[in-house]
PDB file of C-alpha atoms in Angstrom:
ATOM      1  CA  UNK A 424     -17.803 -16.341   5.108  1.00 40.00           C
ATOM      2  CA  UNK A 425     -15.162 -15.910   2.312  1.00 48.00           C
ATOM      3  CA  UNK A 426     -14.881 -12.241   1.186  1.00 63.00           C
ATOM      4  CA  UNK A 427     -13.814 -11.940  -2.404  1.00 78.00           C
ATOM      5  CA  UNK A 428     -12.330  -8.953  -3.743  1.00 91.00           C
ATOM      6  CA  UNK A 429     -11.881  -8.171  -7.608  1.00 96.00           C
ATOM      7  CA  UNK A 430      -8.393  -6.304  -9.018  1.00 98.00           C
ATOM      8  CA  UNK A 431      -7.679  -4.172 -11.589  1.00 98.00           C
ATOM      9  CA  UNK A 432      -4.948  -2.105 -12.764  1.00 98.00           C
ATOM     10  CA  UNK A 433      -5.778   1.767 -11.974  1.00 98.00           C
ATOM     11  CA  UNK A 434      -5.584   4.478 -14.459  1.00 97.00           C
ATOM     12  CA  UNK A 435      -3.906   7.504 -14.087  1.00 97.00           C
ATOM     13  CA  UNK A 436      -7.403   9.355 -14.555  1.00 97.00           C
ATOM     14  CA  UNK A 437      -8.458   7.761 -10.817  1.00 98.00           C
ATOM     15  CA  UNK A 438      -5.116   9.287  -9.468  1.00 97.00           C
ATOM     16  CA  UNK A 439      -7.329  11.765  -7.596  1.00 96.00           C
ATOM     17  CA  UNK A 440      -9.394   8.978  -6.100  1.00 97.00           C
ATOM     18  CA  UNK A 441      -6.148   6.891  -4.866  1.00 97.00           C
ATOM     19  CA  UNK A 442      -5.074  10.195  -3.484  1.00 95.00           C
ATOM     20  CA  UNK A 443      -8.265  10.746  -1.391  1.00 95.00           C
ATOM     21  CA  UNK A 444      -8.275   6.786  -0.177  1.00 97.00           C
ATOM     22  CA  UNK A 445      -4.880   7.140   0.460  1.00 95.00           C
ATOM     23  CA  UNK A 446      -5.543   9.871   2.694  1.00 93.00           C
ATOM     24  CA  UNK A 447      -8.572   8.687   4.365  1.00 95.00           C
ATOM     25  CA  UNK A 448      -6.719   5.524   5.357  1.00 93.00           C
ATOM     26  CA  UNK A 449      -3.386   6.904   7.039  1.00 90.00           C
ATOM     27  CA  UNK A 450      -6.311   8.931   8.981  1.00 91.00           C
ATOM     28  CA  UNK A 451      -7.378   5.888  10.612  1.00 92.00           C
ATOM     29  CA  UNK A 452      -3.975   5.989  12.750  1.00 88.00           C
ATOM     30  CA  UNK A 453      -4.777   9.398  13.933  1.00 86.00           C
ATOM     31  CA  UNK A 454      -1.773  11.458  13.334  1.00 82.00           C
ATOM     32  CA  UNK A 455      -2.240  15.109  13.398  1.00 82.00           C
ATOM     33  CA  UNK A 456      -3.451  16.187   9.653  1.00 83.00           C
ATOM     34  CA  UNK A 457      -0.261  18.484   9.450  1.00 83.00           C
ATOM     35  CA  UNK A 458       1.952  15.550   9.631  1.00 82.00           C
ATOM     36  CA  UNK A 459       0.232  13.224   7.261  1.00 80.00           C
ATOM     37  CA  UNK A 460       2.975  13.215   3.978  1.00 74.00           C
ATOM     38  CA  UNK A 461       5.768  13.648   6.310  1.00 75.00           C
ATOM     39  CA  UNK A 462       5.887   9.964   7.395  1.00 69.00           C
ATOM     40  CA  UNK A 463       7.119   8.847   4.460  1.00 68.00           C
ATOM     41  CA  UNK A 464       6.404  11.667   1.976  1.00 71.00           C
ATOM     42  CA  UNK A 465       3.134  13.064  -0.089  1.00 79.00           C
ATOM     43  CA  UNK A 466       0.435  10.395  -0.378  1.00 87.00           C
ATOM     44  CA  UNK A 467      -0.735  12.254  -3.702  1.00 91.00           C
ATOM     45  CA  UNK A 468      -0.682   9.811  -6.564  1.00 95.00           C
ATOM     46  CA  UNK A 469      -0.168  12.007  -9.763  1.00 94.00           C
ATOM     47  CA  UNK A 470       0.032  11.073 -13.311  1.00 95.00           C
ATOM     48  CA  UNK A 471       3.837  11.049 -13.312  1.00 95.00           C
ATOM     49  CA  UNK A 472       3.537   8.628 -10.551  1.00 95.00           C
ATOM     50  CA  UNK A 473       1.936   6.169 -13.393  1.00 97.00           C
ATOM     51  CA  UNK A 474       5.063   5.723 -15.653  1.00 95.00           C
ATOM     52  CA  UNK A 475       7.165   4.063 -12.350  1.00 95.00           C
ATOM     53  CA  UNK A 476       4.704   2.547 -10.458  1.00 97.00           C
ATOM     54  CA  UNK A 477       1.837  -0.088 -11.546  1.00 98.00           C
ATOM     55  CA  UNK A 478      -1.045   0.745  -9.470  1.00 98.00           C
ATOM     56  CA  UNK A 479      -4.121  -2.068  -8.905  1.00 98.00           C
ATOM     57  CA  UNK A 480      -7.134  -1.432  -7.421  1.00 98.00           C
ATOM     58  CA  UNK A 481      -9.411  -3.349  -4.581  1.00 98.00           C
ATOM     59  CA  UNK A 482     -13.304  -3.393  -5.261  1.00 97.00           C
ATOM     60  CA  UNK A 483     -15.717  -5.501  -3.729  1.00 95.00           C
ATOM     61  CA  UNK A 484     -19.620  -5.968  -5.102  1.00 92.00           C
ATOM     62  CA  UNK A 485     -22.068  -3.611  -3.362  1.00 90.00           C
ATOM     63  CA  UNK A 486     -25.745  -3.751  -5.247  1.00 90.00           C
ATOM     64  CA  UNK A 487     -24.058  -5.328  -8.714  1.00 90.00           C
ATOM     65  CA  UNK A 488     -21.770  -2.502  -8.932  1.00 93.00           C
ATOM     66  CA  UNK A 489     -17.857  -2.865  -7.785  1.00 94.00           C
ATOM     67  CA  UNK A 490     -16.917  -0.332  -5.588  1.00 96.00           C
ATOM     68  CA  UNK A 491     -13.327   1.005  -4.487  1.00 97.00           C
ATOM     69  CA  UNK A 492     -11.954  -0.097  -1.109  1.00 97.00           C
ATOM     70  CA  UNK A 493      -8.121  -0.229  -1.219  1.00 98.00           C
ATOM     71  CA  UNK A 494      -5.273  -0.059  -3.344  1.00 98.00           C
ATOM     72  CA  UNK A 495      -1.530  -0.835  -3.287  1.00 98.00           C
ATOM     73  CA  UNK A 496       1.024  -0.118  -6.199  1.00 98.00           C
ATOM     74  CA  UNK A 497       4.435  -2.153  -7.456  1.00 98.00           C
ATOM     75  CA  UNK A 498       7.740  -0.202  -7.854  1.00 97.00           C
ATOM     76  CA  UNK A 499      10.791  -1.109  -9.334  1.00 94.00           C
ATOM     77  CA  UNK A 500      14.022  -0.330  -7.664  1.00 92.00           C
ATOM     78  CA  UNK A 501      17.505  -0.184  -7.779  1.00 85.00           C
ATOM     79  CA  UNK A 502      17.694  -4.484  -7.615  1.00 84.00           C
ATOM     80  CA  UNK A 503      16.310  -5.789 -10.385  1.00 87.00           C
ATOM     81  CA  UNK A 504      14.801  -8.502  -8.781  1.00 95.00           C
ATOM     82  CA  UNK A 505      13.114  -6.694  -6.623  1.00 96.00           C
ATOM     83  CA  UNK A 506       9.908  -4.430  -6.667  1.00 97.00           C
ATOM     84  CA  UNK A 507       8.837  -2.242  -3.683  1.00 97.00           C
ATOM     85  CA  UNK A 508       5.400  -2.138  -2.062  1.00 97.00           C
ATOM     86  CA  UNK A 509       5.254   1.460  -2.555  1.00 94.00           C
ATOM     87  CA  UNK A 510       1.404   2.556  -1.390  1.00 95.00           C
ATOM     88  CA  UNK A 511      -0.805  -0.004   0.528  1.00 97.00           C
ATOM     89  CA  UNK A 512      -4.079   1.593   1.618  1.00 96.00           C
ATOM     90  CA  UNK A 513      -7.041   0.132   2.546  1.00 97.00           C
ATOM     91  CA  UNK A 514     -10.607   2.494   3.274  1.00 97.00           C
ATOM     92  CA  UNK A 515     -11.304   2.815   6.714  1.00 96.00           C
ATOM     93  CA  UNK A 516     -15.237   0.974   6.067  1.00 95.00           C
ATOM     94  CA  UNK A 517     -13.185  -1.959   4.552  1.00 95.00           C
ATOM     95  CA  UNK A 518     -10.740  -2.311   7.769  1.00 95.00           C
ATOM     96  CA  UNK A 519     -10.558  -4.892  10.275  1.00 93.00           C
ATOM     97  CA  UNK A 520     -12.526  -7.408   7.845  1.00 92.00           C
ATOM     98  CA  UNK A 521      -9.518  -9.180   5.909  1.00 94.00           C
ATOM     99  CA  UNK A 522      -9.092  -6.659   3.181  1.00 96.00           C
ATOM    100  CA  UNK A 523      -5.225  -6.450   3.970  1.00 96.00           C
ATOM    101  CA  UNK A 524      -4.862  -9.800   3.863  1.00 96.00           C
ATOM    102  CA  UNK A 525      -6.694 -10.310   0.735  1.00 96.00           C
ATOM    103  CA  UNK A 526      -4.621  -6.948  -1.379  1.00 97.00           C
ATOM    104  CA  UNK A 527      -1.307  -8.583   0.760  1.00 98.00           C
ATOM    105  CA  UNK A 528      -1.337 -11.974  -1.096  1.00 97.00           C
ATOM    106  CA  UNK A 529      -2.282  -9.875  -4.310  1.00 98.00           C
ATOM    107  CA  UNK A 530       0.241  -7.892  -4.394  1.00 98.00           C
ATOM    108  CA  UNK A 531       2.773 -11.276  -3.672  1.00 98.00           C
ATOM    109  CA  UNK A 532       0.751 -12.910  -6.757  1.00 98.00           C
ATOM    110  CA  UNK A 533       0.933  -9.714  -8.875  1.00 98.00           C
ATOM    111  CA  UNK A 534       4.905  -9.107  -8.188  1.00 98.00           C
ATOM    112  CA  UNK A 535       5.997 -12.537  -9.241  1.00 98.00           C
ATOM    113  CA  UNK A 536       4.338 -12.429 -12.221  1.00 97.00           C
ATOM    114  CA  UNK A 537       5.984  -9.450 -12.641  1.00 96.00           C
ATOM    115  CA  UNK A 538       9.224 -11.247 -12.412  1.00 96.00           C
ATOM    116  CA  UNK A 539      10.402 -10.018  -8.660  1.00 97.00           C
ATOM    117  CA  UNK A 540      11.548 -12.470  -6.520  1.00 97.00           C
ATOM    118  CA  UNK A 541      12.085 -10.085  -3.161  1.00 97.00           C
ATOM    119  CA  UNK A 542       9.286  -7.233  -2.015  1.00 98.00           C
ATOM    120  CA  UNK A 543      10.446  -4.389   0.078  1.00 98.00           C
ATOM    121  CA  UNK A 544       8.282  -2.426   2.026  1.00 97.00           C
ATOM    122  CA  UNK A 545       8.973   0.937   4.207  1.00 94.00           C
ATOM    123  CA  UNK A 546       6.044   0.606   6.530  1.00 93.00           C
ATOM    124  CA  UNK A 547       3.650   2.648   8.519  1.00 87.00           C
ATOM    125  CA  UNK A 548       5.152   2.000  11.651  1.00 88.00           C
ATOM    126  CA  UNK A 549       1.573   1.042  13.161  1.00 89.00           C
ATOM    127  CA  UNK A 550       1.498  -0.921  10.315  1.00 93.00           C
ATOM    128  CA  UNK A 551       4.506  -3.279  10.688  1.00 96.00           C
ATOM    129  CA  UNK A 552       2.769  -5.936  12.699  1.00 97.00           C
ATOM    130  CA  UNK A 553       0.672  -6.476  10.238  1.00 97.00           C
ATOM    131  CA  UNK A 554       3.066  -7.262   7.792  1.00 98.00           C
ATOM    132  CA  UNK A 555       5.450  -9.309   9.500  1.00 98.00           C
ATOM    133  CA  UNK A 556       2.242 -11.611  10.322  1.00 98.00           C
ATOM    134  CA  UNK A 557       2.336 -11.683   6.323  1.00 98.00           C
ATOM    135  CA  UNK A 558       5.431 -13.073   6.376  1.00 98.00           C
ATOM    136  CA  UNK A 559       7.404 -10.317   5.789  1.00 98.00           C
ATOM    137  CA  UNK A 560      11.033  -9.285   8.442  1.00 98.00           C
ATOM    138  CA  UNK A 561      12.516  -6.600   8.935  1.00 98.00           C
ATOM    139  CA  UNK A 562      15.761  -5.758   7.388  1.00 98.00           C
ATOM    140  CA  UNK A 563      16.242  -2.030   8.541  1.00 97.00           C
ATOM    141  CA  UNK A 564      14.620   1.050   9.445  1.00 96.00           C
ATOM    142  CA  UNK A 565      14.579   4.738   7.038  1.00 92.00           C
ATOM    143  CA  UNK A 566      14.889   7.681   9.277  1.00 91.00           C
ATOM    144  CA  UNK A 567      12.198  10.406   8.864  1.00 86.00           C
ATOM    145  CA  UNK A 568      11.477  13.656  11.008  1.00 84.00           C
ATOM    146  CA  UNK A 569       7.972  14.178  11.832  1.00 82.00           C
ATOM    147  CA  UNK A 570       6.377  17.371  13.388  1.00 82.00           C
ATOM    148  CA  UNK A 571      10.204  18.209  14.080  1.00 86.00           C
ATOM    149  CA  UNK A 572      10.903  14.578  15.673  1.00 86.00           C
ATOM    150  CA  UNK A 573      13.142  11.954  14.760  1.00 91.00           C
ATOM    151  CA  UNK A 574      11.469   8.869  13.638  1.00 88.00           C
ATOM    152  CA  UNK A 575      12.442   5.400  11.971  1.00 92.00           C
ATOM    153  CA  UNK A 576      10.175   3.666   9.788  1.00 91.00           C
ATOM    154  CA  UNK A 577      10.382   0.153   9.716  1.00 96.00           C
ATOM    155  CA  UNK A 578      12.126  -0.951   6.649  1.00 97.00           C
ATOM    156  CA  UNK A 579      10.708  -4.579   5.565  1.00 98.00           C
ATOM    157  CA  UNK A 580      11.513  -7.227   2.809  1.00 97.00           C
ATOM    158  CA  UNK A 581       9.489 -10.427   2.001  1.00 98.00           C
ATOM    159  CA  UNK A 582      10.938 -13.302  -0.413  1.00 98.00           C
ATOM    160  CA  UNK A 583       8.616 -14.412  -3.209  1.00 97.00           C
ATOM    161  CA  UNK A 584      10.730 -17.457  -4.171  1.00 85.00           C
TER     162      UNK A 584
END
């Protein structure tokens, strides 16, 4: 069966909602809840966040009505020919059934036409599997200190060309 997902771009009025499915996703790896935004800082989408990041939004049909099950959001950095998978979060009911895959090659479509020709992602590190199978390598690591631990996060890059 192929699952077909719908994308929009999100508002800064469903901030509160990205927040909350951001949250309820990085729960899935079950990290302590005090160490949740210290992986790779606050997962709370705010208005602000709007005017440097382009956020879309994952819904699939339930009973006629599209309903939320991921998002991911676009950044531009210092390169200008790249943009940075910045959040990539996917409901933990909409897991393990190709969702990822599905917002992955979105998010590839989505950042060429917005001109990038190299995506850079600082990954969950339970995470980077999953996005080397994408295609994705890994270029470098970010230090982080978690729950008073050292920690690297993967640091990954994917061409679009």
């Amino acid at each position: 069966m192929t699952r077909r997902l719908s994308f929009r771009l999100a508002s800064p009025e469903e901030g509160p909602m990205l927040t909350s499915m951001a949250y309820a996703s990085k729960r899935t790896w079950g990290y302590p809840e005090d160490t949740l935004d210290e992986w790779n800082g606050p997962l709370d989408v705010l208005e602000e966040h709007f005017l440097s990041e382009t956020f879309f939004l994952a819904e699939e049909e339930r009973e006629g009505r599209p309903v939320p099950i991921g998002f991911f959001s676009l950044m531009q950095v210092e390169r200008g020919d790249t943009l940075d998978l910045d959040h990539f979060w996917v409901l933990p009911e909409a897991q393990g059934r190709g969702t990822g895959r599905l917002m992955f090659e979105q998010a590839v479509r989505e950042a060429r036409k917005m001109g990038a020709r190299r995506m850079t992602i600082t990954a969950e590190p339970r995470a980077e599997g999953f996005y080397l199978r994408m295609g994705a390598a890994r270029i470098g690591g970010k230090p982080t200190v978690v729950g008073g631990e050292r920690h690297v996060l993967p640091l990954l890059e994917l061409l679009l060309d």
